[in-house]
PDB file of C-alpha atoms in Angstrom:
ATOM      1  CA  MET F 463     -18.664  26.828  11.825  1.00 49.00           C
ATOM      2  CA  GLY F 464     -22.186  27.615  10.636  1.00 50.00           C
ATOM      3  CA  THR F 465     -24.557  25.390   8.706  1.00 53.00           C
ATOM      4  CA  THR F 466     -24.296  24.662   4.975  1.00 57.00           C
ATOM      5  CA  GLN F 467     -27.247  23.070   3.189  1.00 56.00           C
ATOM      6  CA  LEU F 468     -26.554  21.386  -0.137  1.00 54.00           C
ATOM      7  CA  GLU F 469     -28.687  22.487  -3.037  1.00 54.00           C
ATOM      8  CA  SER F 470     -29.839  20.205  -5.822  1.00 51.00           C
ATOM      9  CA  VAL F 471     -26.880  19.470  -8.102  1.00 46.00           C
ATOM     10  CA  PRO F 472     -26.562  17.284 -11.214  1.00 59.00           C
ATOM     11  CA  GLU F 473     -23.649  15.154  -9.937  1.00 68.00           C
ATOM     12  CA  PRO F 474     -24.099  12.591  -7.147  1.00 81.00           C
ATOM     13  CA  LYS F 475     -24.706  14.302  -3.833  1.00 86.00           C
ATOM     14  CA  TYR F 476     -21.745  12.613  -2.151  1.00 85.00           C
ATOM     15  CA  TRP F 477     -19.418  13.898  -4.887  1.00 85.00           C
ATOM     16  CA  HIS F 478     -20.566  17.468  -4.435  1.00 86.00           C
ATOM     17  CA  LEU F 479     -20.258  17.011  -0.668  1.00 90.00           C
ATOM     18  CA  LYS F 480     -16.686  15.789  -1.169  1.00 87.00           C
ATOM     19  CA  THR F 481     -15.840  19.092  -2.865  1.00 87.00           C
ATOM     20  CA  VAL F 482     -17.453  21.098  -0.076  1.00 90.00           C
ATOM     21  CA  LEU F 483     -15.655  19.056   2.574  1.00 91.00           C
ATOM     22  CA  SER F 484     -12.347  19.449   0.756  1.00 87.00           C
ATOM     23  CA  GLU F 485     -12.735  23.217   0.820  1.00 87.00           C
ATOM     24  CA  ALA F 486     -13.547  23.052   4.529  1.00 88.00           C
ATOM     25  CA  LEU F 487     -10.419  20.990   5.176  1.00 87.00           C
ATOM     26  CA  ASP F 488      -8.315  23.666   3.465  1.00 84.00           C
ATOM     27  CA  SER F 489      -9.851  26.597   5.318  1.00 86.00           C
ATOM     28  CA  GLU F 490     -10.882  25.283   8.725  1.00 89.00           C
ATOM     29  CA  PHE F 491      -8.685  22.343   9.696  1.00 89.00           C
ATOM     30  CA  SER F 492      -4.985  21.634  10.118  1.00 88.00           C
ATOM     31  CA  VAL F 493      -2.973  18.454   9.574  1.00 87.00           C
ATOM     32  CA  GLY F 494      -3.676  15.909  12.284  1.00 86.00           C
ATOM     33  CA  GLU F 495      -6.840  17.629  13.506  1.00 90.00           C
ATOM     34  CA  ILE F 496      -9.731  15.332  14.331  1.00 92.00           C
ATOM     35  CA  LEU F 497     -12.955  15.944  12.399  1.00 92.00           C
ATOM     36  CA  PRO F 498     -16.317  16.230  14.180  1.00 91.00           C
ATOM     37  CA  ASN F 499     -18.290  13.000  14.431  1.00 90.00           C
ATOM     38  CA  GLU F 500     -20.458  11.802  11.561  1.00 90.00           C
ATOM     39  CA  ARG F 501     -23.701  12.910  13.212  1.00 92.00           C
ATOM     40  CA  ASP F 502     -22.493  16.507  13.553  1.00 92.00           C
ATOM     41  CA  LEU F 503     -21.039  16.623  10.050  1.00 92.00           C
ATOM     42  CA  ALA F 504     -24.193  15.182   8.494  1.00 91.00           C
ATOM     43  CA  ALA F 505     -26.291  17.766  10.335  1.00 92.00           C
ATOM     44  CA  ARG F 506     -24.032  20.613   9.274  1.00 91.00           C
ATOM     45  CA  PHE F 507     -24.235  19.749   5.585  1.00 91.00           C
ATOM     46  CA  GLY F 508     -27.839  18.554   5.618  1.00 91.00           C
ATOM     47  CA  VAL F 509     -27.138  15.075   4.249  1.00 92.00           C
ATOM     48  CA  ALA F 510     -27.764  11.509   5.285  1.00 92.00           C
ATOM     49  CA  ARG F 511     -24.930   9.788   7.116  1.00 92.00           C
ATOM     50  CA  ALA F 512     -24.648   7.265   4.263  1.00 92.00           C
ATOM     51  CA  THR F 513     -23.953  10.145   1.851  1.00 92.00           C
ATOM     52  CA  LEU F 514     -21.423  11.603   4.272  1.00 92.00           C
ATOM     53  CA  ARG F 515     -19.616   8.271   4.576  1.00 90.00           C
ATOM     54  CA  GLN F 516     -19.298   8.042   0.798  1.00 89.00           C
ATOM     55  CA  ALA F 517     -17.723  11.493   0.669  1.00 90.00           C
ATOM     56  CA  LEU F 518     -15.368  10.716   3.552  1.00 90.00           C
ATOM     57  CA  GLU F 519     -14.305   7.445   1.915  1.00 85.00           C
ATOM     58  CA  GLN F 520     -13.512   9.300  -1.313  1.00 84.00           C
ATOM     59  CA  LEU F 521     -11.430  11.888   0.551  1.00 86.00           C
ATOM     60  CA  GLU F 522      -9.592   9.092   2.325  1.00 83.00           C
ATOM     61  CA  LEU F 523      -8.880   7.464  -1.016  1.00 76.00           C
ATOM     62  CA  GLU F 524      -7.475  10.755  -2.304  1.00 76.00           C
ATOM     63  CA  GLY F 525      -5.207  11.090   0.722  1.00 76.00           C
ATOM     64  CA  ARG F 526      -7.012  13.992   2.363  1.00 84.00           C
ATOM     65  CA  LEU F 527      -8.193  12.052   5.412  1.00 87.00           C
ATOM     66  CA  GLN F 528      -7.004   9.195   7.592  1.00 82.00           C
ATOM     67  CA  ARG F 529      -9.069   6.890   9.762  1.00 78.00           C
ATOM     68  CA  ARG F 530      -7.050   5.905  12.827  1.00 74.00           C
ATOM     69  CA  ARG F 531      -7.830   3.238  15.391  1.00 71.00           C
ATOM     70  CA  GLY F 532      -8.992   4.706  18.670  1.00 75.00           C
ATOM     71  CA  VAL F 533      -8.688   8.272  17.332  1.00 79.00           C
ATOM     72  CA  GLY F 534     -11.215   8.877  14.580  1.00 84.00           C
ATOM     73  CA  THR F 535     -10.981  10.642  11.245  1.00 88.00           C
ATOM     74  CA  THR F 536      -8.096  13.114  10.998  1.00 89.00           C
ATOM     75  CA  VAL F 537      -6.716  15.446   8.346  1.00 88.00           C
ATOM     76  CA  ALA F 538      -3.897  13.613   6.587  1.00 81.00           C
ATOM     77  CA  PRO F 539      -0.379  15.013   6.149  1.00 78.00           C
ATOM     78  CA  PRO F 540       1.117  15.311   2.642  1.00 71.00           C
ATOM     79  CA  ARG F 541       2.078  12.021   1.014  1.00 63.00           C
ATOM     80  CA  VAL F 542       5.615  10.928   1.812  1.00 55.00           C
ATOM     81  CA  GLY F 543       8.138  10.221  -0.908  1.00 50.00           C
ATOM     82  CA  VAL F 544       9.857   6.859  -1.285  1.00 49.00           C
ATOM     83  CA  SER F 545      11.309   5.043  -4.274  1.00 52.00           C
ATOM     84  CA  VAL F 546       9.627   1.841  -5.381  1.00 54.00           C
ATOM     85  CA  GLY F 547      11.959  -0.256  -7.487  1.00 52.00           C
ATOM     86  CA  ALA F 548      13.280   2.396  -9.854  1.00 50.00           C
ATOM     87  CA  GLU F 549      15.919  -0.069 -11.043  1.00 51.00           C
ATOM     88  CA  GLN F 550      14.693  -2.678 -13.497  1.00 56.00           C
ATOM     89  CA  HIS F 551      17.356  -5.337 -12.951  1.00 70.00           C
ATOM     90  CA  VAL F 552      17.889  -5.610  -9.216  1.00 85.00           C
ATOM     91  CA  TRP F 553      16.786  -8.445  -6.953  1.00 92.00           C
ATOM     92  CA  PRO F 554      14.945  -7.698  -3.696  1.00 91.00           C
ATOM     93  CA  GLY F 555      17.450  -7.317  -0.893  1.00 90.00           C
ATOM     94  CA  ALA F 556      20.215  -5.917  -3.116  1.00 87.00           C
ATOM     95  CA  ALA F 557      22.350  -2.996  -1.947  1.00 83.00           C
ATOM     96  CA  GLY F 558      20.286   0.138  -1.452  1.00 79.00           C
ATOM     97  CA  ASP F 559      17.012  -1.735  -0.960  1.00 83.00           C
ATOM     98  CA  ALA F 560      14.953   0.237   1.574  1.00 83.00           C
ATOM     99  CA  TRP F 561      12.769  -2.724   2.568  1.00 91.00           C
ATOM    100  CA  GLN F 562      13.404  -4.327   5.969  1.00 92.00           C
ATOM    101  CA  PRO F 563      13.002  -8.128   6.143  1.00 93.00           C
ATOM    102  CA  ALA F 564      10.972  -9.279   9.131  1.00 92.00           C
ATOM    103  CA  ASP F 565      10.409 -13.013   8.752  1.00 93.00           C
ATOM    104  CA  SER F 566      10.447 -15.987   6.391  1.00 93.00           C
ATOM    105  CA  THR F 567       8.291 -19.096   6.458  1.00 91.00           C
ATOM    106  CA  ARG F 568       7.583 -22.027   4.130  1.00 91.00           C
ATOM    107  CA  THR F 569       3.899 -22.229   3.320  1.00 91.00           C
ATOM    108  CA  ALA F 570       1.643 -23.002   0.376  1.00 94.00           C
ATOM    109  CA  PRO F 571       0.942 -19.691  -1.397  1.00 94.00           C
ATOM    110  CA  PRO F 572      -2.438 -18.411  -2.607  1.00 92.00           C
ATOM    111  CA  ALA F 573      -3.631 -20.155  -5.772  1.00 91.00           C
ATOM    112  CA  THR F 574      -3.026 -17.066  -7.921  1.00 91.00           C
ATOM    113  CA  VAL F 575       0.571 -16.845  -6.706  1.00 94.00           C
ATOM    114  CA  ALA F 576       1.184 -20.556  -7.328  1.00 94.00           C
ATOM    115  CA  ALA F 577      -0.138 -20.122 -10.869  1.00 93.00           C
ATOM    116  CA  ALA F 578       2.183 -17.165 -11.490  1.00 93.00           C
ATOM    117  CA  LEU F 579       5.173 -19.091 -10.121  1.00 95.00           C
ATOM    118  CA  GLY F 580       4.257 -22.260 -11.995  1.00 94.00           C
ATOM    119  CA  THR F 581       4.296 -24.337  -8.818  1.00 94.00           C
ATOM    120  CA  ASP F 582       1.844 -26.919  -7.546  1.00 93.00           C
ATOM    121  CA  PRO F 583      -0.874 -25.233  -5.412  1.00 89.00           C
ATOM    122  CA  GLU F 584       0.046 -27.443  -2.461  1.00 93.00           C
ATOM    123  CA  GLU F 585       3.805 -26.959  -2.801  1.00 94.00           C
ATOM    124  CA  PRO F 586       5.287 -24.789  -0.008  1.00 93.00           C
ATOM    125  CA  VAL F 587       7.332 -21.775  -1.111  1.00 95.00           C
ATOM    126  CA  HIS F 588       9.515 -19.390   0.857  1.00 94.00           C
ATOM    127  CA  THR F 589       7.401 -16.426   1.925  1.00 95.00           C
ATOM    128  CA  VAL F 590       9.501 -13.471   3.013  1.00 95.00           C
ATOM    129  CA  ARG F 591       7.651 -10.730   4.856  1.00 95.00           C
ATOM    130  CA  ARG F 592       9.150  -7.258   4.611  1.00 96.00           C
ATOM    131  CA  SER F 593       8.123  -3.765   5.676  1.00 93.00           C
ATOM    132  CA  ARG F 594       8.932  -0.225   4.722  1.00 90.00           C
ATOM    133  CA  VAL F 595       8.974   2.965   6.780  1.00 86.00           C
ATOM    134  CA  SER F 596       9.337   6.510   5.474  1.00 79.00           C
ATOM    135  CA  HIS F 597       9.533   9.686   7.543  1.00 74.00           C
ATOM    136  CA  GLY F 598       8.898   7.576  10.622  1.00 78.00           C
ATOM    137  CA  ARG F 599       5.621   6.205   9.284  1.00 79.00           C
ATOM    138  CA  PRO F 600       4.818   2.715   7.967  1.00 85.00           C
ATOM    139  CA  VAL F 601       4.052   3.066   4.254  1.00 85.00           C
ATOM    140  CA  ALA F 602       4.129  -0.459   2.851  1.00 90.00           C
ATOM    141  CA  ALA F 603       4.094  -4.168   3.658  1.00 93.00           C
ATOM    142  CA  GLU F 604       5.320  -6.860   1.288  1.00 95.00           C
ATOM    143  CA  LEU F 605       5.017 -10.591   0.843  1.00 95.00           C
ATOM    144  CA  LEU F 606       7.756 -11.982  -1.396  1.00 97.00           C
ATOM    145  CA  TYR F 607       7.095 -15.508  -2.681  1.00 97.00           C
ATOM    146  CA  ILE F 608      10.129 -17.558  -3.743  1.00 96.00           C
ATOM    147  CA  PRO F 609       9.903 -21.222  -4.844  1.00 96.00           C
ATOM    148  CA  ALA F 610      12.486 -23.666  -3.496  1.00 93.00           C
ATOM    149  CA  SER F 611      13.885 -24.115  -7.006  1.00 94.00           C
ATOM    150  CA  SER F 612      15.074 -20.478  -6.959  1.00 95.00           C
ATOM    151  CA  VAL F 613      17.144 -20.982  -3.790  1.00 93.00           C
ATOM    152  CA  PRO F 614      18.256 -24.643  -4.008  1.00 90.00           C
ATOM    153  CA  ASP F 615      21.320 -24.195  -1.793  1.00 86.00           C
ATOM    154  CA  LEU F 616      19.547 -22.517   1.109  1.00 83.00           C
ATOM    155  CA  SER F 617      20.542 -24.097   4.414  1.00 73.00           C
ATOM    156  CA  ALA F 618      17.818 -24.336   7.029  1.00 61.00           C
ATOM    157  CA  ILE F 619      20.486 -25.122   9.611  1.00 55.00           C
ATOM    158  CA  ASP F 620      22.292 -21.804   9.107  1.00 59.00           C
ATOM    159  CA  ALA F 621      19.103 -19.742   9.272  1.00 61.00           C
ATOM    160  CA  PRO F 622      16.211 -21.682  10.814  1.00 68.00           C
ATOM    161  CA  ASN F 623      13.649 -18.860  11.038  1.00 74.00           C
ATOM    162  CA  GLY F 624      12.930 -15.192  11.548  1.00 86.00           C
ATOM    163  CA  THR F 625      14.835 -12.245  10.126  1.00 91.00           C
ATOM    164  CA  ALA F 626      18.039 -14.260   9.702  1.00 89.00           C
ATOM    165  CA  ARG F 627      16.283 -16.756   7.473  1.00 90.00           C
ATOM    166  CA  ALA F 628      14.653 -13.954   5.463  1.00 93.00           C
ATOM    167  CA  ARG F 629      18.056 -12.441   4.772  1.00 92.00           C
ATOM    168  CA  ALA F 630      19.464 -15.845   3.854  1.00 91.00           C
ATOM    169  CA  VAL F 631      16.662 -16.454   1.342  1.00 93.00           C
ATOM    170  CA  LEU F 632      17.278 -13.066  -0.271  1.00 94.00           C
ATOM    171  CA  ARG F 633      21.047 -13.695  -0.476  1.00 92.00           C
ATOM    172  CA  GLU F 634      20.496 -17.032  -2.211  1.00 92.00           C
ATOM    173  CA  LEU F 635      17.996 -15.480  -4.613  1.00 94.00           C
ATOM    174  CA  GLN F 636      20.627 -12.985  -5.731  1.00 93.00           C
ATOM    175  CA  ARG F 637      22.807 -15.834  -6.998  1.00 92.00           C
ATOM    176  CA  LEU F 638      20.458 -16.137  -9.974  1.00 94.00           C
ATOM    177  CA  GLU F 639      20.960 -13.938 -13.013  1.00 94.00           C
ATOM    178  CA  LEU F 640      17.972 -11.609 -13.161  1.00 94.00           C
ATOM    179  CA  GLU F 641      16.630 -11.539 -16.710  1.00 93.00           C
ATOM    180  CA  GLY F 642      13.907  -8.940 -16.191  1.00 91.00           C
ATOM    181  CA  GLN F 643      10.770  -8.046 -14.312  1.00 90.00           C
ATOM    182  CA  ASP F 644       7.297  -6.669 -14.838  1.00 88.00           C
ATOM    183  CA  ARG F 645       5.059  -4.736 -12.519  1.00 86.00           C
ATOM    184  CA  SER F 646       1.364  -3.976 -12.181  1.00 86.00           C
ATOM    185  CA  VAL F 647      -0.502  -1.626  -9.851  1.00 84.00           C
ATOM    186  CA  GLU F 648      -4.112  -1.842  -8.747  1.00 85.00           C
ATOM    187  CA  LEU F 649      -6.356  -0.370  -6.099  1.00 81.00           C
ATOM    188  CA  GLY F 650      -7.342  -2.727  -3.308  1.00 83.00           C
ATOM    189  CA  SER F 651      -8.613  -2.947   0.264  1.00 82.00           C
ATOM    190  CA  ALA F 652      -6.380  -3.605   3.238  1.00 84.00           C
ATOM    191  CA  ARG F 653      -6.574  -7.117   4.649  1.00 84.00           C
ATOM    192  CA  ALA F 654      -6.538  -7.506   8.418  1.00 84.00           C
ATOM    193  CA  ASP F 655      -2.816  -8.371   8.595  1.00 85.00           C
ATOM    194  CA  ASP F 656      -1.748  -5.544   6.296  1.00 85.00           C
ATOM    195  CA  ALA F 657      -4.039  -3.064   8.022  1.00 84.00           C
ATOM    196  CA  LYS F 658      -2.484  -3.825  11.398  1.00 86.00           C
ATOM    197  CA  GLU F 659       1.056  -3.462  10.067  1.00 86.00           C
ATOM    198  CA  LEU F 660       0.261  -0.230   8.242  1.00 86.00           C
ATOM    199  CA  ASP F 661      -1.733   1.281  11.122  1.00 81.00           C
ATOM    200  CA  ARG F 662      -4.896   1.304   9.010  1.00 79.00           C
ATOM    201  CA  LEU F 663      -8.416  -0.007   9.434  1.00 77.00           C
ATOM    202  CA  PRO F 664      -9.324  -3.251   7.629  1.00 81.00           C
ATOM    203  CA  GLY F 665     -10.845  -2.400   4.277  1.00 80.00           C
ATOM    204  CA  ALA F 666      -8.998   0.914   3.976  1.00 79.00           C
ATOM    205  CA  PRO F 667      -7.897   1.754   0.399  1.00 79.00           C
ATOM    206  CA  VAL F 668      -4.431   0.530  -0.521  1.00 85.00           C
ATOM    207  CA  LEU F 669      -2.297   0.337  -3.653  1.00 86.00           C
ATOM    208  CA  VAL F 670      -1.147  -3.177  -4.477  1.00 89.00           C
ATOM    209  CA  VAL F 671       2.054  -3.380  -6.528  1.00 89.00           C
ATOM    210  CA  THR F 672       2.717  -6.866  -7.914  1.00 92.00           C
ATOM    211  CA  THR F 673       6.171  -7.548  -9.362  1.00 92.00           C
ATOM    212  CA  ARG F 674       7.342 -10.697 -11.136  1.00 94.00           C
ATOM    213  CA  PHE F 675      11.081 -11.379 -11.305  1.00 95.00           C
ATOM    214  CA  PHE F 676      12.320 -13.567 -14.170  1.00 96.00           C
ATOM    215  CA  ALA F 677      15.363 -15.863 -14.239  1.00 95.00           C
ATOM    216  CA  GLU F 678      16.193 -19.044 -16.137  1.00 93.00           C
ATOM    217  CA  GLY F 679      13.196 -18.461 -18.379  1.00 93.00           C
ATOM    218  CA  ARG F 680      10.621 -18.562 -15.593  1.00 94.00           C
ATOM    219  CA  THR F 681       9.133 -16.518 -12.766  1.00 96.00           C
ATOM    220  CA  ALA F 682      11.741 -16.909 -10.050  1.00 96.00           C
ATOM    221  CA  ALA F 683      10.011 -14.746  -7.447  1.00 97.00           C
ATOM    222  CA  LEU F 684       6.843 -12.746  -7.029  1.00 97.00           C
ATOM    223  CA  SER F 685       6.366  -9.687  -4.820  1.00 96.00           C
ATOM    224  CA  VAL F 686       3.006  -8.415  -3.585  1.00 95.00           C
ATOM    225  CA  ALA F 687       3.582  -5.038  -1.932  1.00 93.00           C
ATOM    226  CA  THR F 688       0.728  -3.164  -0.272  1.00 92.00           C
ATOM    227  CA  TYR F 689       1.069   0.620  -0.002  1.00 89.00           C
ATOM    228  CA  ARG F 690      -1.098   3.036   1.934  1.00 85.00           C
ATOM    229  CA  ALA F 691      -3.244   4.817  -0.628  1.00 79.00           C
ATOM    230  CA  ASP F 692      -3.504   7.868   1.622  1.00 73.00           C
ATOM    231  CA  THR F 693       0.285   8.084   1.869  1.00 73.00           C
ATOM    232  CA  CYS F 694       1.558   7.195  -1.594  1.00 74.00           C
ATOM    233  CA  ARG F 695       1.201   8.748  -5.028  1.00 69.00           C
ATOM    234  CA  LEU F 696       2.579   6.505  -7.759  1.00 64.00           C
ATOM    235  CA  THR F 697       4.007   7.798 -11.021  1.00 62.00           C
ATOM    236  CA  PHE F 698       5.726   5.988 -13.872  1.00 59.00           C
ATOM    237  CA  GLY F 699       8.905   7.394 -15.406  1.00 53.00           C
ATOM    238  CA  ASP F 700      10.402   6.770 -18.830  1.00 49.00           C
ATOM    239  CA  SER F 701      12.657   4.098 -17.328  1.00 49.00           C
ATOM    240  CA  GLY F 702       9.633   2.003 -16.437  1.00 47.00           C
ATOM    241  CA  GLY F 703      10.353   2.277 -12.737  1.00 48.00           C
ATOM    242  CA  VAL F 704       7.731   3.203 -10.192  1.00 48.00           C
ATOM    243  CA  GLU F 705       8.337   6.042  -7.777  1.00 51.00           C
ATOM    244  CA  ILE F 706       6.342   7.650  -5.020  1.00 50.00           C
ATOM    245  CA  HIS F 707       6.752  11.411  -4.892  1.00 50.00           C
ATOM    246  CA  HIS F 708       6.480  13.727  -1.934  1.00 47.00           C
ATOM    247  CA  GLY F 709       4.686  17.001  -2.304  1.00 46.00           C
ATOM    248  CA  PRO F 710       1.592  19.035  -1.535  1.00 44.00           C
ATOM    249  CA  GLU F 711      -0.455  17.552  -4.369  1.00 42.00           C
ATOM    250  CA  ARG F 712      -3.676  16.015  -3.142  1.00 38.00           C
ATOM    251  CA  GLN F 713      -5.205  14.612  -6.311  1.00 38.00           C
ATOM    252  CA  ALA F 714      -5.783  10.881  -6.664  1.00 34.00           C
ATOM    253  CA  SER F 715      -3.378   9.177  -9.057  1.00 32.00           C
TER     254      SER F 715
END
């Protein structure tokens, strides 16, 4: 592979190294191939390991690399394509929804969620956990928060827990007339629970899509969906929906 020494450049050294590494990924490595360890890579490019880590983290953020438990750093495959709520007036769980409900519990939500829902911070809400798989790979995990006032007729006897209860909560939610929704996207770091579900390392870059659903003049439900940043590229169409496109593009979005 030879040895490449970095010359003095005006931009940060890690950024220049990222470009050099990206070119190496294109010419020397294939999808799924494991990169040499940090010590060898730092020696090859004549940089400190801290500089190397910064470059690797940036390439991971851009979807070029994946860090996998028990494996190491590998060359990432192209981002998979899934639709993320292209319809503006559809409740979670409606026909055609690709999310799979896993469980539902009643717990007090985080303070920010309680504020968005307009509920007391100590008031338990229905928390539906859902997951999404595309091309055989986990791409997203979601927590859907629904106050009891949005599903007043839910029967705990009919669906005490688990997937059955999650489906029951979603069915009751759909009885409301959806008045609209809004959505925001931000870059975040994977929490331990999300990282495990998405086969990522804690702290790995993720895209957090927060959606508020409105009914009866209030926020009737709130979704916090965590997408793998190395897997998903989000774009916004004229309809206002969010989609994730599949293709060879590697740029960060």
